[in-house]
Coordinates of C-alpha atoms and ligand atoms in Angstrom, one line a residue:
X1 CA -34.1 30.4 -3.1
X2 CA -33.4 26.7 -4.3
X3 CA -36.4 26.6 -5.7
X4 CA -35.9 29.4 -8.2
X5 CA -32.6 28.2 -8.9
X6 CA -34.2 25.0 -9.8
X7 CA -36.3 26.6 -12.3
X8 CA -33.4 28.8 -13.5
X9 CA -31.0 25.6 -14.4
X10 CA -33.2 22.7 -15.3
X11 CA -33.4 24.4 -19.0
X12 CA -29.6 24.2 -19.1
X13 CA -29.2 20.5 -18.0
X14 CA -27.5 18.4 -19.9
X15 CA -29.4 15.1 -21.5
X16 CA -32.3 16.8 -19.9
X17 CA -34.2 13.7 -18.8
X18 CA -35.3 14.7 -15.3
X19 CA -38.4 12.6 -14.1
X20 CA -40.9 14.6 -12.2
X21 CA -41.2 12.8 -8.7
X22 CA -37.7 13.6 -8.8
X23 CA -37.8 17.1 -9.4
X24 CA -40.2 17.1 -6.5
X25 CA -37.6 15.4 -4.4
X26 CA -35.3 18.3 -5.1
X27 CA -37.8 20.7 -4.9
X28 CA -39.7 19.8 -1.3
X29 CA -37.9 21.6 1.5
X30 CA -37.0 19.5 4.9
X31 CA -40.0 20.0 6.8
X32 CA -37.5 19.7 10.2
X33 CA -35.2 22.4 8.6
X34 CA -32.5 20.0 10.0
X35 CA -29.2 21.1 7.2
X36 CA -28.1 18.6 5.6
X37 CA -24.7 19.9 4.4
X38 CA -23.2 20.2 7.4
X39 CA -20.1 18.1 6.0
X40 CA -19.1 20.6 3.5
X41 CA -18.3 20.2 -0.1
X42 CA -14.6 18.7 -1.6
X43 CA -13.4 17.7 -4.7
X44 CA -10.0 15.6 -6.2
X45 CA -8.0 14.1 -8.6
X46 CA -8.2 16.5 -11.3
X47 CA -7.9 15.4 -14.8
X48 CA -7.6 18.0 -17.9
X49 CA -11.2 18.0 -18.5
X50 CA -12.9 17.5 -15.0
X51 CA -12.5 15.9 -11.4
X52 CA -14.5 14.1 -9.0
X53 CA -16.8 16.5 -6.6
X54 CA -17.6 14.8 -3.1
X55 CA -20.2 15.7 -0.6
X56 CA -21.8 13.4 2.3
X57 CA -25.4 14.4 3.1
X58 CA -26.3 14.1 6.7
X59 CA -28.5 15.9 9.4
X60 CA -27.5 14.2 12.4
X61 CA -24.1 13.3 11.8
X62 CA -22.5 11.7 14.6
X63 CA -25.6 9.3 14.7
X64 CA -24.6 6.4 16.6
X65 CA -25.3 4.0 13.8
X66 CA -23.1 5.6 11.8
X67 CA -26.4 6.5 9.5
X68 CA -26.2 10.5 9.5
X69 CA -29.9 10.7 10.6
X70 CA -31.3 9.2 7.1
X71 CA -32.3 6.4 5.7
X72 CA -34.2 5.5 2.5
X73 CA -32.7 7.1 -0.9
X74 CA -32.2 10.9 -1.6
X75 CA -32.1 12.8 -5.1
X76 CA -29.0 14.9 -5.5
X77 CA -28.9 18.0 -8.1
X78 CA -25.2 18.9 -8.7
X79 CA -24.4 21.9 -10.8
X80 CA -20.5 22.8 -11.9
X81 CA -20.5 26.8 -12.6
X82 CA -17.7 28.8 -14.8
X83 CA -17.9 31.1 -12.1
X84 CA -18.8 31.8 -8.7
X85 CA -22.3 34.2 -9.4
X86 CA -23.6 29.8 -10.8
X87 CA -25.7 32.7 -13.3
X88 CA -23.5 30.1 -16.0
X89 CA -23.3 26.4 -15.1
X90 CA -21.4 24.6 -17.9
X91 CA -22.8 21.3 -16.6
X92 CA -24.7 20.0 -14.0
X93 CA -26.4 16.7 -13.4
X94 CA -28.4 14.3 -10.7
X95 CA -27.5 11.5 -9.2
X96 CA -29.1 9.5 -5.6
X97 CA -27.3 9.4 -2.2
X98 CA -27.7 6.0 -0.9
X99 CA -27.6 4.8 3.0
X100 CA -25.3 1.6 1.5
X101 CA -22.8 4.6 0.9
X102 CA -23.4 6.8 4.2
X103 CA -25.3 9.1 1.3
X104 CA -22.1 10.4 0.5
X105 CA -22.0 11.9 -3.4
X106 CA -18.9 11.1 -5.7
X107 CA -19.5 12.8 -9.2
X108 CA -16.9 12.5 -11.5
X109 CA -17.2 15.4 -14.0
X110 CA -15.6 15.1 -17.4
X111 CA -16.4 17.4 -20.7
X112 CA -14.8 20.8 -18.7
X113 CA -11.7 23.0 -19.8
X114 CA -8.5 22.6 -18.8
X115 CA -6.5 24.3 -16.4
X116 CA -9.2 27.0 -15.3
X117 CA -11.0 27.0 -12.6
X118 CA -15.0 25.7 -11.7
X119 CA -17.6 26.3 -9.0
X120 CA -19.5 23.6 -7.8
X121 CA -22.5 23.2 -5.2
X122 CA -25.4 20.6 -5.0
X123 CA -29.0 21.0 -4.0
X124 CA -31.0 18.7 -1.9
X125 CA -34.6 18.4 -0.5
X126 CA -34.5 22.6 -0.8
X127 CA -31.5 23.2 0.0
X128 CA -29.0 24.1 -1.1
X129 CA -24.8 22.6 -0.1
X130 CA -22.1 25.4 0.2
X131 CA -19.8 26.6 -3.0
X132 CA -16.9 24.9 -3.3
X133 CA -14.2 26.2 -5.9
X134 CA -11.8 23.4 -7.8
X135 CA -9.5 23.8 -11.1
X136 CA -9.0 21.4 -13.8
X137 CA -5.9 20.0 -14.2
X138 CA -3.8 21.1 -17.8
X139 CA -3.7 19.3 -20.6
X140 CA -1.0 16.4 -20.7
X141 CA 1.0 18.6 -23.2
X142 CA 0.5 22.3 -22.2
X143 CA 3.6 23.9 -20.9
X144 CA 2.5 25.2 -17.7
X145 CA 4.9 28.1 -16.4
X146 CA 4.3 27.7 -12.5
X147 CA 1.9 25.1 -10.4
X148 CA 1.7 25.4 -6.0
X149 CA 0.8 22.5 -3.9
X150 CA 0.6 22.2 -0.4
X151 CA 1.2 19.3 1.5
X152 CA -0.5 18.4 5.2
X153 CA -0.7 14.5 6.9
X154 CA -1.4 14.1 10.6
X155 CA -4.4 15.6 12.2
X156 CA -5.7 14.0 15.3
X157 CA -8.8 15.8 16.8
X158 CA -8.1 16.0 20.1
X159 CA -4.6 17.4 20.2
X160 CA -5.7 21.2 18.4
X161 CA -7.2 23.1 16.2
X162 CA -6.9 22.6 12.5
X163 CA -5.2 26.2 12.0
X164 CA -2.7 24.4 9.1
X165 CA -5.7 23.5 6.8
X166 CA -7.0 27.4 7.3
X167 CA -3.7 28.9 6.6
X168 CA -3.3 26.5 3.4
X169 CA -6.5 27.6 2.3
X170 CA -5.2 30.6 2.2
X171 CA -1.9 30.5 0.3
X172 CA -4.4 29.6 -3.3
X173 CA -2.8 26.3 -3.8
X174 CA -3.7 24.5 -7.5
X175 CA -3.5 21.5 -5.4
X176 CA -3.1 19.9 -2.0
X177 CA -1.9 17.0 -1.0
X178 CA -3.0 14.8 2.1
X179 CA -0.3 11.7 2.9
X180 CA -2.3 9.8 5.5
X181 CA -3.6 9.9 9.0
X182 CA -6.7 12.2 8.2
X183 CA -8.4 10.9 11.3
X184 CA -6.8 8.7 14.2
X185 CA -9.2 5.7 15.3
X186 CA -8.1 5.9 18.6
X187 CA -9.1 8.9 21.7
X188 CA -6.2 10.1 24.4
X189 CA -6.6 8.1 27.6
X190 CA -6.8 9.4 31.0
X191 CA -3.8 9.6 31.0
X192 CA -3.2 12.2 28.5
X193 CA -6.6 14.4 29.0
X194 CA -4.5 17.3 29.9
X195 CA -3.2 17.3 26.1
X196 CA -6.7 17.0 24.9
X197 CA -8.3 20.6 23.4
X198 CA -11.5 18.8 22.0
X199 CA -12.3 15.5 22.6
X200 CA -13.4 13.0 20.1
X201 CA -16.0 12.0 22.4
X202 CA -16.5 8.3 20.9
X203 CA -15.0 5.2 21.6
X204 CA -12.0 3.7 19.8
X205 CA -13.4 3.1 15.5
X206 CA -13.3 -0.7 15.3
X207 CA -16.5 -0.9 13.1
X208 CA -18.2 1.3 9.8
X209 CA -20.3 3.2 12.2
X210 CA -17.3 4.3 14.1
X211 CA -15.3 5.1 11.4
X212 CA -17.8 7.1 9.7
X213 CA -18.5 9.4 12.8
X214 CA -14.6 9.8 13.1
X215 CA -15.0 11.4 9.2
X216 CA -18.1 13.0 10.1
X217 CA -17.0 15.0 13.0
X218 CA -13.8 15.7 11.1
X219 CA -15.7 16.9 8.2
X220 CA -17.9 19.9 10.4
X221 CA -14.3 21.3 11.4
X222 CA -14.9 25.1 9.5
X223 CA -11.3 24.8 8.7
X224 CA -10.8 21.6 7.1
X225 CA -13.9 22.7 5.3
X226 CA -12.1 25.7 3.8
X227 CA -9.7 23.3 2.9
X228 CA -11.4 21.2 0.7
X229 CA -13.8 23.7 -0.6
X230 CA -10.7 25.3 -2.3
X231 CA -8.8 23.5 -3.8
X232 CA -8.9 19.9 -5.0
X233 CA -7.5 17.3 -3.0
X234 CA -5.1 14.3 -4.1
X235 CA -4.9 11.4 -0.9
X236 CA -3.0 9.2 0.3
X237 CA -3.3 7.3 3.3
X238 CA -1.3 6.0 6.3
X239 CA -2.0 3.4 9.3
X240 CA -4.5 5.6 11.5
X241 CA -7.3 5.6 8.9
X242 CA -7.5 1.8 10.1
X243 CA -5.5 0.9 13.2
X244 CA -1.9 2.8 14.9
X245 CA 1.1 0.6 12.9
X246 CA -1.1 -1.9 11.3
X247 CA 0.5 -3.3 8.1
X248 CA -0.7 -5.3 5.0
X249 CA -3.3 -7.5 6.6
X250 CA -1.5 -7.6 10.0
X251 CA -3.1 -6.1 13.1
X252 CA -0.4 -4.6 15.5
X253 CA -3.1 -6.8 18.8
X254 CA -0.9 -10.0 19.1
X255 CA -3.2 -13.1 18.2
X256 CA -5.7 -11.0 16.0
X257 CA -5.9 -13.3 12.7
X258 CA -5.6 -11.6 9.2
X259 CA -9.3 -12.6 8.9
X260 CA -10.2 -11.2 11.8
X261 CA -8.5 -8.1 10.9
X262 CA -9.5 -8.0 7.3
X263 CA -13.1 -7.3 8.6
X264 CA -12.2 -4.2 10.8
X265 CA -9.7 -3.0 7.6
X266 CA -12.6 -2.9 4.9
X267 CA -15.0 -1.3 7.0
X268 CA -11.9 1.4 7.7
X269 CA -11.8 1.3 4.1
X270 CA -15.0 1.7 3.2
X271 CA -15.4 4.5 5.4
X272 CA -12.2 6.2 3.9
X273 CA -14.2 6.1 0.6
X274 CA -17.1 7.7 1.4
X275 CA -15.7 10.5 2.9
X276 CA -12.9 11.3 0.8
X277 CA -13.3 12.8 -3.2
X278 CA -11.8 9.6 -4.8
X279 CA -13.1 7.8 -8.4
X280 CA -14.6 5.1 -8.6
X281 CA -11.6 3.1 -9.8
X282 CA -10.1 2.7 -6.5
X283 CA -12.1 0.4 -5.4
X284 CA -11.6 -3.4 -5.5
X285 CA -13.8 -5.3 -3.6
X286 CA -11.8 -5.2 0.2
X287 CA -9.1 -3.7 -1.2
X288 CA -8.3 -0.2 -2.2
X289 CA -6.6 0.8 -5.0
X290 CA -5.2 4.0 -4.0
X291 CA -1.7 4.2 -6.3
X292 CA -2.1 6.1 -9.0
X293 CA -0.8 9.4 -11.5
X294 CA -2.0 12.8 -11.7
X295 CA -0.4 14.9 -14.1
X296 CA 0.1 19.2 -14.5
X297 CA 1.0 19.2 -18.4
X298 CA 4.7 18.8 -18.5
X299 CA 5.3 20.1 -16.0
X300 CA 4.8 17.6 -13.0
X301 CA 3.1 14.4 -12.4
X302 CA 2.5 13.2 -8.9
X303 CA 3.2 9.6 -8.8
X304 CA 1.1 8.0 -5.5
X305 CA 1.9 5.1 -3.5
X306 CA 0.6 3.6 -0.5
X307 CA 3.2 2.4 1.6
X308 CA 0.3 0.4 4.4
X309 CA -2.1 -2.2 2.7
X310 CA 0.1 -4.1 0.4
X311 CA 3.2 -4.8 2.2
X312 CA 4.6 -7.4 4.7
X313 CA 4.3 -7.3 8.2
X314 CA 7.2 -5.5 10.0
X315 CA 9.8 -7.8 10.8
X316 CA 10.4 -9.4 13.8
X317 CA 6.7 -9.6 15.0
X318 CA 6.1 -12.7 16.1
X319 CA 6.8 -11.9 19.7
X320 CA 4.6 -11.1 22.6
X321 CA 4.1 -7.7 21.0
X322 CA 2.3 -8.7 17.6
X323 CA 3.0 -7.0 14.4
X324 CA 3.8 -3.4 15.2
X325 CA 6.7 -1.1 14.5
X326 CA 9.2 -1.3 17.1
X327 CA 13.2 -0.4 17.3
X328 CA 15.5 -3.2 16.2
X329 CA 18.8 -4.2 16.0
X330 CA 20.3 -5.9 13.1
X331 CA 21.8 -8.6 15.4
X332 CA 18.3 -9.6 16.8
X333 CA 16.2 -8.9 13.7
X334 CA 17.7 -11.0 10.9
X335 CA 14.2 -10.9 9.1
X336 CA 14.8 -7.2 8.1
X337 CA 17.0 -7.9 5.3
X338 CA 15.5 -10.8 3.9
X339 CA 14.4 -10.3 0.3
X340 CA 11.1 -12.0 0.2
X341 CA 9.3 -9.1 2.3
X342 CA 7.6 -6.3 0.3
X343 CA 6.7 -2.4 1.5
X344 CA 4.7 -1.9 -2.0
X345 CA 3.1 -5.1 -3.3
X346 CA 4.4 -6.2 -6.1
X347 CA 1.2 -4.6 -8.1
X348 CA 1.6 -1.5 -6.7
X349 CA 5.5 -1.5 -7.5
X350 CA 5.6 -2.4 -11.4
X351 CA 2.9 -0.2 -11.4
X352 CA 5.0 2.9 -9.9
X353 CA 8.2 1.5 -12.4
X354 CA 5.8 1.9 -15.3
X355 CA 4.6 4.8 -14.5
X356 CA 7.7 6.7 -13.9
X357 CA 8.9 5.4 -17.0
X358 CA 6.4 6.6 -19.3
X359 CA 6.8 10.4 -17.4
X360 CA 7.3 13.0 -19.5
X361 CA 7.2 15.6 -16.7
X362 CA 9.7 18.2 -15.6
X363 CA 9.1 17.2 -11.9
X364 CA 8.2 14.2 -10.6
X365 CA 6.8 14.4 -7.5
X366 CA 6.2 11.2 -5.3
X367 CA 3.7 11.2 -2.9
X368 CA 3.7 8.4 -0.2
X369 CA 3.2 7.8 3.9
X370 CA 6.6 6.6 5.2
X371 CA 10.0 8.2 5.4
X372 CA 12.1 6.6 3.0
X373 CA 15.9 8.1 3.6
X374 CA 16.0 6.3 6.8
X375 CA 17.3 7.0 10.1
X376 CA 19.7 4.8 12.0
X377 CA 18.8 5.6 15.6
X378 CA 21.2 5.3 18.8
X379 CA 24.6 4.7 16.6
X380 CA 26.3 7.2 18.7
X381 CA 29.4 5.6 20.9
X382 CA 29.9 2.3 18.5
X383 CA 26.6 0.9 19.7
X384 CA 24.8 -0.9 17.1
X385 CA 22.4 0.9 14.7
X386 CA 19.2 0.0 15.5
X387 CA 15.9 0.8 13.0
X388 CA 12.3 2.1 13.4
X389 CA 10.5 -0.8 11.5
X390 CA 6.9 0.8 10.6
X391 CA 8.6 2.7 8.2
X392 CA 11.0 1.7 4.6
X393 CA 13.4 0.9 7.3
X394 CA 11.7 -2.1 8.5
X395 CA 12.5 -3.3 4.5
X396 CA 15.7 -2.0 3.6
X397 CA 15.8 -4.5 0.6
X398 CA 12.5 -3.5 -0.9
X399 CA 14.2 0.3 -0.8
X400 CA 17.1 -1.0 -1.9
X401 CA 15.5 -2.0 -4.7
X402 CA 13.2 0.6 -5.0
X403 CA 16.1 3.5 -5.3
X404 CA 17.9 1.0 -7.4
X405 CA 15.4 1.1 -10.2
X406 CA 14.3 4.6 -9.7
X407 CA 17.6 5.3 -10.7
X408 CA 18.0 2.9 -13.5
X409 CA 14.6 4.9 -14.7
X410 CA 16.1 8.1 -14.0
X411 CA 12.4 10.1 -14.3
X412 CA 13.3 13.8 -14.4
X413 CA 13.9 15.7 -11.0
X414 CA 12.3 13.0 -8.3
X415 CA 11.0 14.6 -5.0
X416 CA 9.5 12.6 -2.5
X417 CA 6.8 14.2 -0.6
X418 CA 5.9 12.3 3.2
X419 CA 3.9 11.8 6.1
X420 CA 3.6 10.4 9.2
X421 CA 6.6 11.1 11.3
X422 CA 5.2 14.7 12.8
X423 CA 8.5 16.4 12.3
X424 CA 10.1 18.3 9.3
X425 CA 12.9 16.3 7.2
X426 CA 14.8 17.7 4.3
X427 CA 16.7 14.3 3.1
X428 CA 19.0 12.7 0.1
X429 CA 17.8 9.6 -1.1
X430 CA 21.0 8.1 -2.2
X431 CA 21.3 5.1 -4.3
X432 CA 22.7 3.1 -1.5
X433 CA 21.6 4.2 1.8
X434 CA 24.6 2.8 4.0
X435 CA 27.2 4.8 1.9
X436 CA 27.4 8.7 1.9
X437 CA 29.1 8.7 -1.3
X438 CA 26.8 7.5 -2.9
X439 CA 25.0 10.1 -5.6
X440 CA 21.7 11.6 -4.4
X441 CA 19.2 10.0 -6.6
X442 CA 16.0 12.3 -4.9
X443 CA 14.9 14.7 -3.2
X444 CA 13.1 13.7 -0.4
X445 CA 10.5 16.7 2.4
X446 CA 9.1 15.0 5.2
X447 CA 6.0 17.2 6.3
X448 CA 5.2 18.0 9.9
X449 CA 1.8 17.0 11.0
X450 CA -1.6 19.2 11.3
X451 CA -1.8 18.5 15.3
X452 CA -0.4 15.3 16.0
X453 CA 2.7 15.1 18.7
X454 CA 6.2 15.3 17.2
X455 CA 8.7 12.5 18.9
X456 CA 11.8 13.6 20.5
X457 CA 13.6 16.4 18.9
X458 CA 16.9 17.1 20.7
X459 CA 17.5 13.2 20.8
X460 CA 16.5 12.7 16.9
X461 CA 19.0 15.4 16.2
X462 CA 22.0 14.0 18.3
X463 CA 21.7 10.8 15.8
X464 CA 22.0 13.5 12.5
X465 CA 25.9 13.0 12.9
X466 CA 25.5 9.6 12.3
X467 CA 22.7 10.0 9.1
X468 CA 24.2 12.5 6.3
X469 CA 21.3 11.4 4.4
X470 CA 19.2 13.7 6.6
X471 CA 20.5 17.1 6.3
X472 CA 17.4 18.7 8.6
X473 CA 15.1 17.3 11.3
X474 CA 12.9 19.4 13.3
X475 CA 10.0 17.6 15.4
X476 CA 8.7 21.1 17.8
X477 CA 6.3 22.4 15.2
X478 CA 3.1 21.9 13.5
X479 CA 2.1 22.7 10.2
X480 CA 2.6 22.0 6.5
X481 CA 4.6 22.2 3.5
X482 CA 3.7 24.7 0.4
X483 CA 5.7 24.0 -2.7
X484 CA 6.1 26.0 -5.5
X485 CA 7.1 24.8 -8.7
X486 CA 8.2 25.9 -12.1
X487 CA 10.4 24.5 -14.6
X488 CA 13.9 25.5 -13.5
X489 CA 13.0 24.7 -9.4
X490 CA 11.4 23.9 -7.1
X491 CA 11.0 26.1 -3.9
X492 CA 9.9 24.4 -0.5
X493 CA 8.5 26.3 2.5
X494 CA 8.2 24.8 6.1
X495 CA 5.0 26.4 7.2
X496 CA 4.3 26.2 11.3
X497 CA 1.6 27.2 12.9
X498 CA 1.7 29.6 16.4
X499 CA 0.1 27.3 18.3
X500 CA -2.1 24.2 17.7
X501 CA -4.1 24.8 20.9
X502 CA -5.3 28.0 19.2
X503 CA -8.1 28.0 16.9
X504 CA -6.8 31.5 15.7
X505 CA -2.9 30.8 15.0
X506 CA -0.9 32.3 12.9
X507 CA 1.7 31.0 10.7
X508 CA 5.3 31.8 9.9
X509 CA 7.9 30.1 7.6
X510 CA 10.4 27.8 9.6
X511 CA 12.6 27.4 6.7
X512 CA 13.0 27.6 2.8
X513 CA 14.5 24.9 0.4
X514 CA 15.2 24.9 -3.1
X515 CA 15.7 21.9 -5.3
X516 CA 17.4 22.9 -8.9
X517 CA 16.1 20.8 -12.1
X518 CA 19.1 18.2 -12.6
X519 CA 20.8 18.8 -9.2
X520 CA 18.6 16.4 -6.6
X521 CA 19.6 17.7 -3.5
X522 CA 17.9 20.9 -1.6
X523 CA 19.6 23.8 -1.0
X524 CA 18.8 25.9 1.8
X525 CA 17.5 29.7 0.8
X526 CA 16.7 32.8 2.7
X527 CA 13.3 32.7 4.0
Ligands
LIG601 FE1 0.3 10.5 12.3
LIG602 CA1 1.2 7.2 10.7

C-alpha cells in the first residue's frame, strides 16, 4: 500500500529532488512490524495559506529513556491532500525525524488556500501515519460570516477518560483552543488511588525522559487523537506542563535555586515542543516564546499570552513553604501590591499592547491560563478579603494595569478565554476591580477542565455575594467551552460531560451565554 502510494506521488512532489537511499528509507517496510504512529497526527496555528502539521514517530513509546524505541535518523514523506481520497495532494514534502527531537515532525506548510480545508498524513519506513484533517485560516481581509472554536485546559490521566476531547471532535470546530495543563507531572498518591481510573504508571516528570513519556502516553489516548486529527490546535500552557504552581523561574520546593530549577523547566519545555504542533519561532534557547496572534479575517484574532514563565514569583514566598500559590490576606502580604512585580514580562506585555492595537478584528479573543476577574475569598462577616496568589490575583497591580491599558486601546469586543481553575466562570472584567461601578471593559469564560478535580463549589459560591464581577461559578462538572462566533455575537456554551470515569459519556449543555458586539458583558440565553 505505501509503496504504491509512493510511486503514485513522487511525480507530483514539489522541487522534486528526492535522493535514492532516501526513497529506500521510505520505501523499506519495518521488518518488526512494530507501528510507528501510534502518537497520532496534529496540526496548529493556522495561517491564510498553511499551518504547522506535527507527528512524533515512536514504536515503543513509553521507553524508559524517553527514546520511543529509536535511535539513529529516520526519513519522513509528508503529503497535504485537497481532499480526503490523497488521489490530489497539493503539496507534499520530506523532512528527517531526529532522536535530538524525540523524532517528533513539525512541518510548517505555506503556498495552500485560505480558509478551506486540507488532509494530511506522513509515510515512514512503509508505513503509512493516520489522516488527519486541518483548515487554513482566512485571509487577513476576508469577511468571514461565522467561525466555532472550542476551548478545553486540564486533563490529568488518572482522574478519567478524555470524553471532552471526543465530544469536541465532534461539534466540527474551525479551531480549538488548549489553555494549559495538557499533562500533570505529578501521579495521585496512595492516598488518592481510589480517584484514580488509569494510572500514569511512572514516577513524578522531573527530567526530558519523563516528560516525554507523560506526552507520549497522553498522545495514544484514541480520544485526544480525534481531537487533534480534526481540527487544528492553538496552545497555551499553564504550570503542570512543568511543575504544580511553579512561576517565572521559581520552583514552588522551598530552597530549590532558579538554576536548579531552570534545568527541570527547559527540559519541561523542550518536551512541550516536541509534542505539541507549534512553529519554530517559539523557541528561544531555554525559553519559550509562546505569546503570539492568530487571526480569522476580520472577523477575530486570538491574542495569546502565557501567564507562567515570565512573571514574578507569587508574593509572600519566602516562608517555610517556598514560592507557591497560597491564600493571603492583604494585612500579612504587603508584597501583593507592590508595583515592581510582573504576571506577563514586560516582552510579553508590550507585545500583547501592540498587538491589540494594530487589531482590526470584530472579536478579540484573549486566550491565557489564569483567571483574571479575581475572586476575593472568605469576605463574608467583615473578615478581611483574602486572595488566591497563583493567579492575576497574586499581582493586582500588573492587572491593574493590564485592564487599564486594554481599555485605553479599546480593541473591538475583548473576551478572555481561561484555564486552570476546573470550574466554569462567566465574569466582567471591570476597569477597576475593587469597584462594581466600574464599566465592564471584557468579557471574560473560565473553562472547566477535561478531568481534573474542581475545588469547592457550594463554598466558592457563598463568596459570589461578595464578587459582582463574577456573575456564574460552577466547580461540579467536567467539560469544555464551544463558542460560536459571527459578527453581531458571540454565543458561549458550557459543555459537561456525563461522567469523567466513563470512557463513553455523553455530553449535555450546562448553560448558554451570549456576548453582543459593543455591549461587554454576557447575557444569559435559553439553552
Ligand atoms: Fe489544572
Ligand atoms: Ca494550573
Amino acid at each position: 500500500m505505501a509503496d504504491a502510494l509512493f510511486t503514485a506521488n513522487r511525480r507530483r512532489v514539489l522541487g522534486g529532488l528526492i535522493c535514492a537511499p532516501a526513497i529506500l528509507a521510505y520505501g523499506r517496510a519495518r521488518a518488526d512490524g512494530a507501528d510507528l504512529f501510534g502518537l497520532g497526527v496534529a496540526s496548529g496555528d493556522p495561517s491564510p495559506d498553511g499551518f504547522v502539521l506535527w507527528t512524533r514517530l515512536a514504536v515503543d513509546p513509553l521507553a524508559l529513556d524517553g527514546a520511543g524505541g529509536l535511535s539513529g535518523p529516520i526519513a519522513v514523506r509528508w503529503e497535504v491532500s485537497a481532499d480526503e481520497t490523497f488521489r490530489r495532494p497539493v503539496l507534499t514534502g520530506d523532512t528527517v525525524a531526529s532522536a535530538d527531537w524525540a523524532h517528533s515532525v513539525h512541518v510548517e506548510i505555506e503556498g495552500l488556500q485560505p480558509n478551506r480545508p486540507y488532509w494530511y498524513r506522513f509515510i515512514a519506513q512503509g508505513q503509512q501515519s493516520p489522516v488527519g484533517r486541518t483548515r487554513t485560516a482566512p485571509r487577513h481581509d476576508a469577511e468571514l460570516d461565522q467561525l466555532r472554536f472550542v476551548v478545553a485546559s486540564c486533563s490529568h490521566w488518572e482522574l478519567g477518560h478524555f470524553s471532552a476531547y471526543r465530544h469536541m471532535a465532534d461539534e466540527n470546530p474551525d479551531v480549538v483552543l488548549f489553555l494549559g495543563d495538557y499533562i500533570y507531572e505529578y501521579s495521585l498518591g496512595a492516598e488518592r488511588a481510589a480517584e484514580v481510573v488509569r494510572p500514569y504508571g511512572m514516577p513524578e516528570a522531573t527530567t526530558l525522559a519523563g516528560y516525554r513519556n507523560r506526552y507520549a502516553l497522553h498522545h495514544t489516548d484514541p480520544d485526544l487523537q480525534r481531537l487533534h486529527a480534526a481540527a487544528p490546535w492553538i496552545v497555551v500552557w499553564d504550570d503542570h506542563e512543568v511543575q504544580d504552581d511553579y512561576s517565572g523561574v521559581w520552583s514552588k520546593v522551598p530552597g530549590v535555586t532558579p538554576v536548579d530549577f531552570l534545568r527541570r523547566r527547559a527540559a519541561a519545555y523542550k518536551a512541550y515542543y516536541e509534542h505539541m504542533p507549534l512553529r519554530r519561532q517559539v523557541l528561544r534557547g531555554a525559553q519559550m516564546d509562546l505569546y503570539r496572534s492568530v487571526r480569522y479575517g476580520k472577523l477575530a484574532q486570538f491574542t495569546i499570552m502565557d501567564g507562567r514563565q515570565h512573571r514574578s514569583r507569587q508574593p509572600c514566598s519566602d516562608g517555610p513553604e517556598g514560592g507557591k500559590g497560597r491564600v493571603v490576606a492583604d494585612s500579612v502580604c504587603l508584597d501583593r501590591e507592590d508595583p515592581s512585580r510582573t504576571f506577563l514580562g514586560f516582552d510579553q506585555e508590550t507585545w500583547v499592547y501592540d498587538s491589540l492595537a494594530q487589531s482590526t478584528a470584530q472579536w478579540n479573543i484573549i486566550g491565557q491560563d489564569l483567571v483574571m476577574a479575581g475572586l476575593r475569598l472568605g469576605s463574608a462577616g467583615g473578615a478581611e478579603p483574602r486572595y488566591w496568589t497563583d493567579t492575576w490575583d497574586g499581582f493586582p497591580v500588573a492587572r491593574e494595569r493590564f485592564v487599564r491599558n486594554l481599555g485605553a486601546i479599546n480593541p473591538r469586543n475583548p473576551v478572555v478565554m481561561t484555564g486552570d481553575y476546573h470550574s466554569f466562570w462567566t465574569n466582567d472584567i471591570r476597569l477597576d476591580s475593587r469597584d462594581p461601578a466600574s464599566p465592564t471593559v471584557a468579557t471574560e469564560f473560565v473553562g472547566t477542565s477535561v478531568t481534573s478535580s474542581g475545588p469547592p463549589h457550594d463554598a466558592l459560591n457563598a463568596m459570589l455575594p461578595e464578587n459582582p464581577q463574577v456573575r456564574f461559578l460552577d466547580t461540579r462538572h467536567r467539560g469544555y467551552i464551544s463558542a460560536d462566533l459571527d459578527r453581531r455575537r458571540m454565543r458561549t456554551r458550557f459543555q459537561v460531560v456525563s461522567d469523567r470515569r466513563d470512557p463513553m459519556a455523553t455530553v449535555a449543555t450546562l448553560k448558554a451565554w451570549a456576548v453582543e458586539s459593543g455591549r461587554p458583558g454576557a447575557i444569559e440565553t435559553s439553552i
